Amino acid sequence: MNYISAAVYVLLALSMAIGIKIASRSQFNRDSLSMDAMTCLKGVMALFVVLHHLSQKKLFQETGTISVFEYIGFLFVGIFFFTSGYGLYKSFMTKPNYLKGFLKRRVLPILISYYVMIAIYAAYYIINGNDFSAAQWAFKLSGLVLINSQAWFVPVIILMYLAFYFVFKSENRSKFWFPILLAITLLQGLIFCVMNHFAWYLGNEPGWWLKAGAFNNIPWWGGFCQLPFEGEWWVNSTIGFVFGIALAKHEESFMDWLSKKFPLKFIGTLVALILVTVVGLFCLWNIGYWTEFDGTGSLGFKNKLICYLVQCVQVVVTDIFVVVLMRKVYVHNRLYSFFGKRTLEMYLMQEIALFGWLFLIEKDGAPIVHANNWNVVVYFAAVLATVIASAAIYNLINKTLTKGLKK
């Protein structure tokens, strides 16, 4: 472990220790799933997602900096989906006529923030002298194709919100909410397994993409991850949304069950978490999602499906472990509450920060190595400061534009 990683881990521990809520030996945190607790949880996950994307940069990988975050970003997003599903169902059950005006109050504000983000990124790319074609601009500005690769979360969460609305709007459909929402979630995974990471169907022969210059003569939308659902990150965490609804629906009985012989159940969930993590990493490294480039010319539908299903299990087990853990201890302070109230904004502003400061650690795609890796520290600090500042400004813009919609 290098000194940067050690410092980050210590600072994280200290920041989460401030105001932490720890139940006594014979007691539980009765408010572990309250709005305040969930907001702080989302704040922690928002920061972890930024650290995940930092850990994927070449120089961070070469120096092993915060490498613990490299392969588990989807689990943090799975917790976002869990809190969304949980919150929606709790509101549905406790607020009269909650679904009346649901599209205006819950979906429209997200949609507005999405197009605000598109405008911000469009300005960023214009300033940086992008080379988008007219067709690319048209699709990116429409939101049908991502101008910000991290923004896939928005169309997916809107899809899940609409599915929730469709299912629970009807008393007959709501009786079958679990199979319907589960089917919608798994269908997304199957779509990815078929679409892969690029438009493989554009070539005239199997494995055409392995040849030198193969991508030079195809439309721009045929390249890597240009279209919706091209990429496992679109699909491998949404199962958390379904689990969140399930927990909210059966919360009382689950908590009663959990309170009995709690230490045994905590150890059981911890062991399960370790096991699924080991299996998940094995699948990721030995079976893999990017099978198109294993040299065989095969698309690897089966490989992708195996990895996807295993990671779905990882998300659910991780969410369960977090719920169990928070019964005894959870983060509760102003810093993470601040982050938690600006989760979407922090998520969507990352890419500008990550690429805007990239010149500090990369040149022409190659990592820049300096003595003591001082540029890693500078890049790290610059990205975090930019994400936090831009998220705060973006949040104010969103609040101004959506004022009155959430009433």
PDB file of N, CA, C and O in Angstrom, residues 226-269:
ATOM      1  N   GLN A 226     -21.491   3.445 -27.420  1.00  0.00           N
ATOM      2  CA  GLN A 226     -22.155   4.660 -27.884  1.00  0.00           C
ATOM      3  C   GLN A 226     -23.670   4.620 -27.657  1.00  0.00           C
ATOM      4  O   GLN A 226     -24.284   5.651 -27.417  1.00  0.00           O
ATOM      5  N   LEU A 227     -24.242   3.432 -27.726  1.00  0.00           N
ATOM      6  CA  LEU A 227     -25.690   3.296 -27.632  1.00  0.00           C
ATOM      7  C   LEU A 227     -26.125   2.861 -26.232  1.00  0.00           C
ATOM      8  O   LEU A 227     -25.331   2.288 -25.484  1.00  0.00           O
ATOM      9  N   PRO A 228     -27.392   3.128 -25.867  1.00  0.00           N
ATOM     10  CA  PRO A 228     -27.891   2.688 -24.555  1.00  0.00           C
ATOM     11  C   PRO A 228     -27.729   1.184 -24.358  1.00  0.00           C
ATOM     12  O   PRO A 228     -27.908   0.398 -25.291  1.00  0.00           O
ATOM     13  N   PHE A 229     -27.375   0.788 -23.152  1.00  0.00           N
ATOM     14  CA  PHE A 229     -27.217  -0.603 -22.723  1.00  0.00           C
ATOM     15  C   PHE A 229     -26.000  -1.309 -23.325  1.00  0.00           C
ATOM     16  O   PHE A 229     -25.884  -2.518 -23.215  1.00  0.00           O
ATOM     17  N   GLU A 230     -25.113  -0.551 -23.964  1.00  0.00           N
ATOM     18  CA  GLU A 230     -23.832  -1.120 -24.369  1.00  0.00           C
ATOM     19  C   GLU A 230     -22.860  -0.920 -23.214  1.00  0.00           C
ATOM     20  O   GLU A 230     -22.272   0.146 -23.059  1.00  0.00           O
ATOM     21  N   GLY A 231     -22.699  -1.929 -22.411  1.00  0.00           N
ATOM     22  CA  GLY A 231     -21.851  -1.819 -21.233  1.00  0.00           C
ATOM     23  C   GLY A 231     -22.543  -2.417 -20.018  1.00  0.00           C
ATOM     24  O   GLY A 231     -23.723  -2.156 -19.784  1.00  0.00           O
ATOM     25  N   GLU A 232     -21.820  -3.218 -19.255  1.00  0.00           N
ATOM     26  CA  GLU A 232     -22.416  -3.909 -18.106  1.00  0.00           C
ATOM     27  C   GLU A 232     -22.857  -2.955 -17.012  1.00  0.00           C
ATOM     28  O   GLU A 232     -23.739  -3.280 -16.210  1.00  0.00           O
ATOM     29  N   TRP A 233     -22.250  -1.768 -16.945  1.00  0.00           N
ATOM     30  CA  TRP A 233     -22.601  -0.799 -15.901  1.00  0.00           C
ATOM     31  C   TRP A 233     -24.038  -0.299 -16.044  1.00  0.00           C
ATOM     32  O   TRP A 233     -24.587   0.241 -15.088  1.00  0.00           O
ATOM     33  N   TRP A 234     -24.642  -0.489 -17.217  1.00  0.00           N
ATOM     34  CA  TRP A 234     -26.048  -0.118 -17.401  1.00  0.00           C
ATOM     35  C   TRP A 234     -26.976  -1.058 -16.636  1.00  0.00           C
ATOM     36  O   TRP A 234     -28.111  -0.700 -16.353  1.00  0.00           O
ATOM     37  N   VAL A 235     -26.523  -2.261 -16.337  1.00  0.00           N
ATOM     38  CA  VAL A 235     -27.475  -3.298 -15.915  1.00  0.00           C
ATOM     39  C   VAL A 235     -27.123  -4.026 -14.621  1.00  0.00           C
ATOM     40  O   VAL A 235     -27.992  -4.650 -14.013  1.00  0.00           O
ATOM     41  N   ASN A 236     -25.862  -3.984 -14.179  1.00  0.00           N
ATOM     42  CA  ASN A 236     -25.462  -4.894 -13.102  1.00  0.00           C
ATOM     43  C   ASN A 236     -25.759  -4.408 -11.693  1.00  0.00           C
ATOM     44  O   ASN A 236     -25.377  -5.055 -10.719  1.00  0.00           O
ATOM     45  N   SER A 237     -26.435  -3.268 -11.559  1.00  0.00           N
ATOM     46  CA  SER A 237     -26.758  -2.768 -10.219  1.00  0.00           C
ATOM     47  C   SER A 237     -28.246  -2.483 -10.007  1.00  0.00           C
ATOM     48  O   SER A 237     -28.667  -2.217  -8.883  1.00  0.00           O
ATOM     49  N   THR A 238     -29.049  -2.551 -11.062  1.00  0.00           N
ATOM     50  CA  THR A 238     -30.461  -2.165 -10.956  1.00  0.00           C
ATOM     51  C   THR A 238     -31.283  -3.123 -10.095  1.00  0.00           C
ATOM     52  O   THR A 238     -32.357  -2.761  -9.627  1.00  0.00           O
ATOM     53  N   ILE A 239     -30.781  -4.329  -9.877  1.00  0.00           N
ATOM     54  CA  ILE A 239     -31.489  -5.283  -9.028  1.00  0.00           C
ATOM     55  C   ILE A 239     -31.655  -4.715  -7.615  1.00  0.00           C
ATOM     56  O   ILE A 239     -32.578  -5.093  -6.874  1.00  0.00           O
ATOM     57  N   GLY A 240     -30.792  -3.780  -7.237  1.00  0.00           N
ATOM     58  CA  GLY A 240     -30.903  -3.135  -5.936  1.00  0.00           C
ATOM     59  C   GLY A 240     -32.227  -2.401  -5.763  1.00  0.00           C
ATOM     60  O   GLY A 240     -32.754  -2.302  -4.646  1.00  0.00           O
ATOM     61  N   PHE A 241     -32.768  -1.878  -6.852  1.00  0.00           N
ATOM     62  CA  PHE A 241     -34.050  -1.174  -6.819  1.00  0.00           C
ATOM     63  C   PHE A 241     -35.166  -2.126  -6.388  1.00  0.00           C
ATOM     64  O   PHE A 241     -35.997  -1.789  -5.538  1.00  0.00           O
ATOM     65  N   VAL A 242     -35.175  -3.310  -6.958  1.00  0.00           N
ATOM     66  CA  VAL A 242     -36.197  -4.313  -6.624  1.00  0.00           C
ATOM     67  C   VAL A 242     -36.047  -4.756  -5.172  1.00  0.00           C
ATOM     68  O   VAL A 242     -37.031  -4.898  -4.439  1.00  0.00           O
ATOM     69  N   PHE A 243     -34.800  -4.959  -4.740  1.00  0.00           N
ATOM     70  CA  PHE A 243     -34.570  -5.355  -3.352  1.00  0.00           C
ATOM     71  C   PHE A 243     -35.027  -4.261  -2.383  1.00  0.00           C
ATOM     72  O   PHE A 243     -35.581  -4.542  -1.324  1.00  0.00           O
ATOM     73  N   GLY A 244     -34.812  -2.990  -2.746  1.00  0.00           N
ATOM     74  CA  GLY A 244     -35.236  -1.882  -1.896  1.00  0.00           C
ATOM     75  C   GLY A 244     -36.734  -1.889  -1.671  1.00  0.00           C
ATOM     76  O   GLY A 244     -37.219  -1.677  -0.545  1.00  0.00           O
ATOM     77  N   ILE A 245     -37.497  -2.151  -2.723  1.00  0.00           N
ATOM     78  CA  ILE A 245     -38.958  -2.238  -2.591  1.00  0.00           C
ATOM     79  C   ILE A 245     -39.334  -3.424  -1.715  1.00  0.00           C
ATOM     80  O   ILE A 245     -40.206  -3.321  -0.839  1.00  0.00           O
ATOM     81  N   ALA A 246     -38.675  -4.562  -1.948  1.00  0.00           N
ATOM     82  CA  ALA A 246     -38.979  -5.771  -1.173  1.00  0.00           C
ATOM     83  C   ALA A 246     -38.722  -5.545   0.315  1.00  0.00           C
ATOM     84  O   ALA A 246     -39.522  -5.947   1.170  1.00  0.00           O
ATOM     85  N   LEU A 247     -37.618  -4.890   0.652  1.00  0.00           N
ATOM     86  CA  LEU A 247     -37.314  -4.636   2.054  1.00  0.00           C
ATOM     87  C   LEU A 247     -38.331  -3.680   2.667  1.00  0.00           C
ATOM     88  O   LEU A 247     -38.797  -3.894   3.799  1.00  0.00           O
ATOM     89  N   ALA A 248     -38.685  -2.620   1.939  1.00  0.00           N
ATOM     90  CA  ALA A 248     -39.668  -1.667   2.451  1.00  0.00           C
ATOM     91  C   ALA A 248     -41.015  -2.342   2.698  1.00  0.00           C
ATOM     92  O   ALA A 248     -41.700  -2.059   3.677  1.00  0.00           O
ATOM     93  N   LYS A 249     -41.370  -3.258   1.808  1.00  0.00           N
ATOM     94  CA  LYS A 249     -42.656  -3.958   1.918  1.00  0.00           C
ATOM     95  C   LYS A 249     -42.685  -4.900   3.115  1.00  0.00           C
ATOM     96  O   LYS A 249     -43.717  -5.088   3.763  1.00  0.00           O
ATOM     97  N   HIS A 250     -41.548  -5.500   3.434  1.00  0.00           N
ATOM     98  CA  HIS A 250     -41.489  -6.490   4.511  1.00  0.00           C
ATOM     99  C   HIS A 250     -40.548  -6.039   5.632  1.00  0.00           C
ATOM    100  O   HIS A 250     -39.994  -6.872   6.347  1.00  0.00           O
ATOM    101  N   GLU A 251     -40.383  -4.742   5.778  1.00  0.00           N
ATOM    102  CA  GLU A 251     -39.399  -4.209   6.721  1.00  0.00           C
ATOM    103  C   GLU A 251     -39.651  -4.667   8.158  1.00  0.00           C
ATOM    104  O   GLU A 251     -38.724  -5.106   8.853  1.00  0.00           O
ATOM    105  N   GLU A 252     -40.872  -4.559   8.607  1.00  0.00           N
ATOM    106  CA  GLU A 252     -41.159  -4.886  10.005  1.00  0.00           C
ATOM    107  C   GLU A 252     -40.833  -6.335  10.329  1.00  0.00           C
ATOM    108  O   GLU A 252     -40.155  -6.620  11.328  1.00  0.00           O
ATOM    109  N   SER A 253     -41.288  -7.252   9.487  1.00  0.00           N
ATOM    110  CA  SER A 253     -41.023  -8.670   9.747  1.00  0.00           C
ATOM    111  C   SER A 253     -39.540  -8.985   9.608  1.00  0.00           C
ATOM    112  O   SER A 253     -38.987  -9.795  10.365  1.00  0.00           O
ATOM    113  N   PHE A 254     -38.868  -8.325   8.646  1.00  0.00           N
ATOM    114  CA  PHE A 254     -37.438  -8.568   8.464  1.00  0.00           C
ATOM    115  C   PHE A 254     -36.643  -8.086   9.670  1.00  0.00           C
ATOM    116  O   PHE A 254     -35.732  -8.782  10.153  1.00  0.00           O
ATOM    117  N   MET A 255     -36.970  -6.905  10.179  1.00  0.00           N
ATOM    118  CA  MET A 255     -36.255  -6.365  11.324  1.00  0.00           C
ATOM    119  C   MET A 255     -36.509  -7.189  12.588  1.00  0.00           C
ATOM    120  O   MET A 255     -35.610  -7.372  13.414  1.00  0.00           O
ATOM    121  N   ASP A 256     -37.718  -7.667  12.743  1.00  0.00           N
ATOM    122  CA  ASP A 256     -38.018  -8.536  13.890  1.00  0.00           C
ATOM    123  C   ASP A 256     -37.185  -9.811  13.818  1.00  0.00           C
ATOM    124  O   ASP A 256     -36.625 -10.267  14.821  1.00  0.00           O
ATOM    125  N   TRP A 257     -37.110 -10.382  12.629  1.00  0.00           N
ATOM    126  CA  TRP A 257     -36.313 -11.595  12.429  1.00  0.00           C
ATOM    127  C   TRP A 257     -34.826 -11.304  12.674  1.00  0.00           C
ATOM    128  O   TRP A 257     -34.132 -12.086  13.323  1.00  0.00           O
ATOM    129  N   LEU A 258     -34.372 -10.161  12.190  1.00  0.00           N
ATOM    130  CA  LEU A 258     -32.967  -9.807  12.312  1.00  0.00           C
ATOM    131  C   LEU A 258     -32.563  -9.587  13.769  1.00  0.00           C
ATOM    132  O   LEU A 258     -31.429  -9.889  14.159  1.00  0.00           O
ATOM    133  N   SER A 259     -33.472  -9.070  14.579  1.00  0.00           N
ATOM    134  CA  SER A 259     -33.155  -8.752  15.970  1.00  0.00           C
ATOM    135  C   SER A 259     -32.887  -9.994  16.821  1.00  0.00           C
ATOM    136  O   SER A 259     -32.231  -9.900  17.862  1.00  0.00           O
ATOM    137  N   LYS A 260     -33.376 -11.127  16.388  1.00  0.00           N
ATOM    138  CA  LYS A 260     -33.176 -12.367  17.137  1.00  0.00           C
ATOM    139  C   LYS A 260     -31.857 -13.023  16.702  1.00  0.00           C
ATOM    140  O   LYS A 260     -31.651 -13.276  15.528  1.00  0.00           O
ATOM    141  N   LYS A 261     -30.991 -13.263  17.680  1.00  0.00           N
ATOM    142  CA  LYS A 261     -29.671 -13.846  17.413  1.00  0.00           C
ATOM    143  C   LYS A 261     -28.914 -13.017  16.379  1.00  0.00           C
ATOM    144  O   LYS A 261     -28.344 -13.527  15.416  1.00  0.00           O
ATOM    145  N   PHE A 262     -28.912 -11.707  16.610  1.00  0.00           N
ATOM    146  CA  PHE A 262     -28.298 -10.777  15.674  1.00  0.00           C
ATOM    147  C   PHE A 262     -26.828 -11.096  15.370  1.00  0.00           C
ATOM    148  O   PHE A 262     -26.421 -11.062  14.201  1.00  0.00           O
ATOM    149  N   PRO A 263     -25.997 -11.373  16.372  1.00  0.00           N
ATOM    150  CA  PRO A 263     -24.580 -11.648  16.077  1.00  0.00           C
ATOM    151  C   PRO A 263     -24.392 -12.770  15.061  1.00  0.00           C
ATOM    152  O   PRO A 263     -23.541 -12.681  14.173  1.00  0.00           O
ATOM    153  N   LEU A 264     -25.195 -13.809  15.199  1.00  0.00           N
ATOM    154  CA  LEU A 264     -25.098 -14.940  14.272  1.00  0.00           C
ATOM    155  C   LEU A 264     -25.474 -14.511  12.855  1.00  0.00           C
ATOM    156  O   LEU A 264     -24.816 -14.893  11.876  1.00  0.00           O
ATOM    157  N   LYS A 265     -26.512 -13.690  12.749  1.00  0.00           N
ATOM    158  CA  LYS A 265     -26.966 -13.251  11.428  1.00  0.00           C
ATOM    159  C   LYS A 265     -25.995 -12.240  10.815  1.00  0.00           C
ATOM    160  O   LYS A 265     -25.800 -12.217   9.595  1.00  0.00           O
ATOM    161  N   PHE A 266     -25.377 -11.440  11.663  1.00  0.00           N
ATOM    162  CA  PHE A 266     -24.364 -10.513  11.155  1.00  0.00           C
ATOM    163  C   PHE A 266     -23.179 -11.281  10.581  1.00  0.00           C
ATOM    164  O   PHE A 266     -22.696 -10.985   9.485  1.00  0.00           O
ATOM    165  N   ILE A 267     -22.715 -12.271  11.334  1.00  0.00           N
ATOM    166  CA  ILE A 267     -21.591 -13.095  10.863  1.00  0.00           C
ATOM    167  C   ILE A 267     -21.977 -13.827   9.579  1.00  0.00           C
ATOM    168  O   ILE A 267     -21.185 -13.919   8.637  1.00  0.00           O
ATOM    169  N   GLY A 268     -23.205 -14.323   9.533  1.00  0.00           N
ATOM    170  CA  GLY A 268     -23.680 -15.037   8.338  1.00  0.00           C
ATOM    171  C   GLY A 268     -23.683 -14.152   7.109  1.00  0.00           C
ATOM    172  O   GLY A 268     -23.239 -14.567   6.030  1.00  0.00           O
ATOM    173  N   THR A 269     -24.174 -12.914   7.254  1.00  0.00           N
ATOM    174  CA  THR A 269     -24.203 -12.003   6.098  1.00  0.00           C
ATOM    175  C   THR A 269     -22.794 -11.570   5.714  1.00  0.00           C
ATOM    176  O   THR A 269     -22.498 -11.381   4.520  1.00  0.00           O
TER     177      THR A 269
END
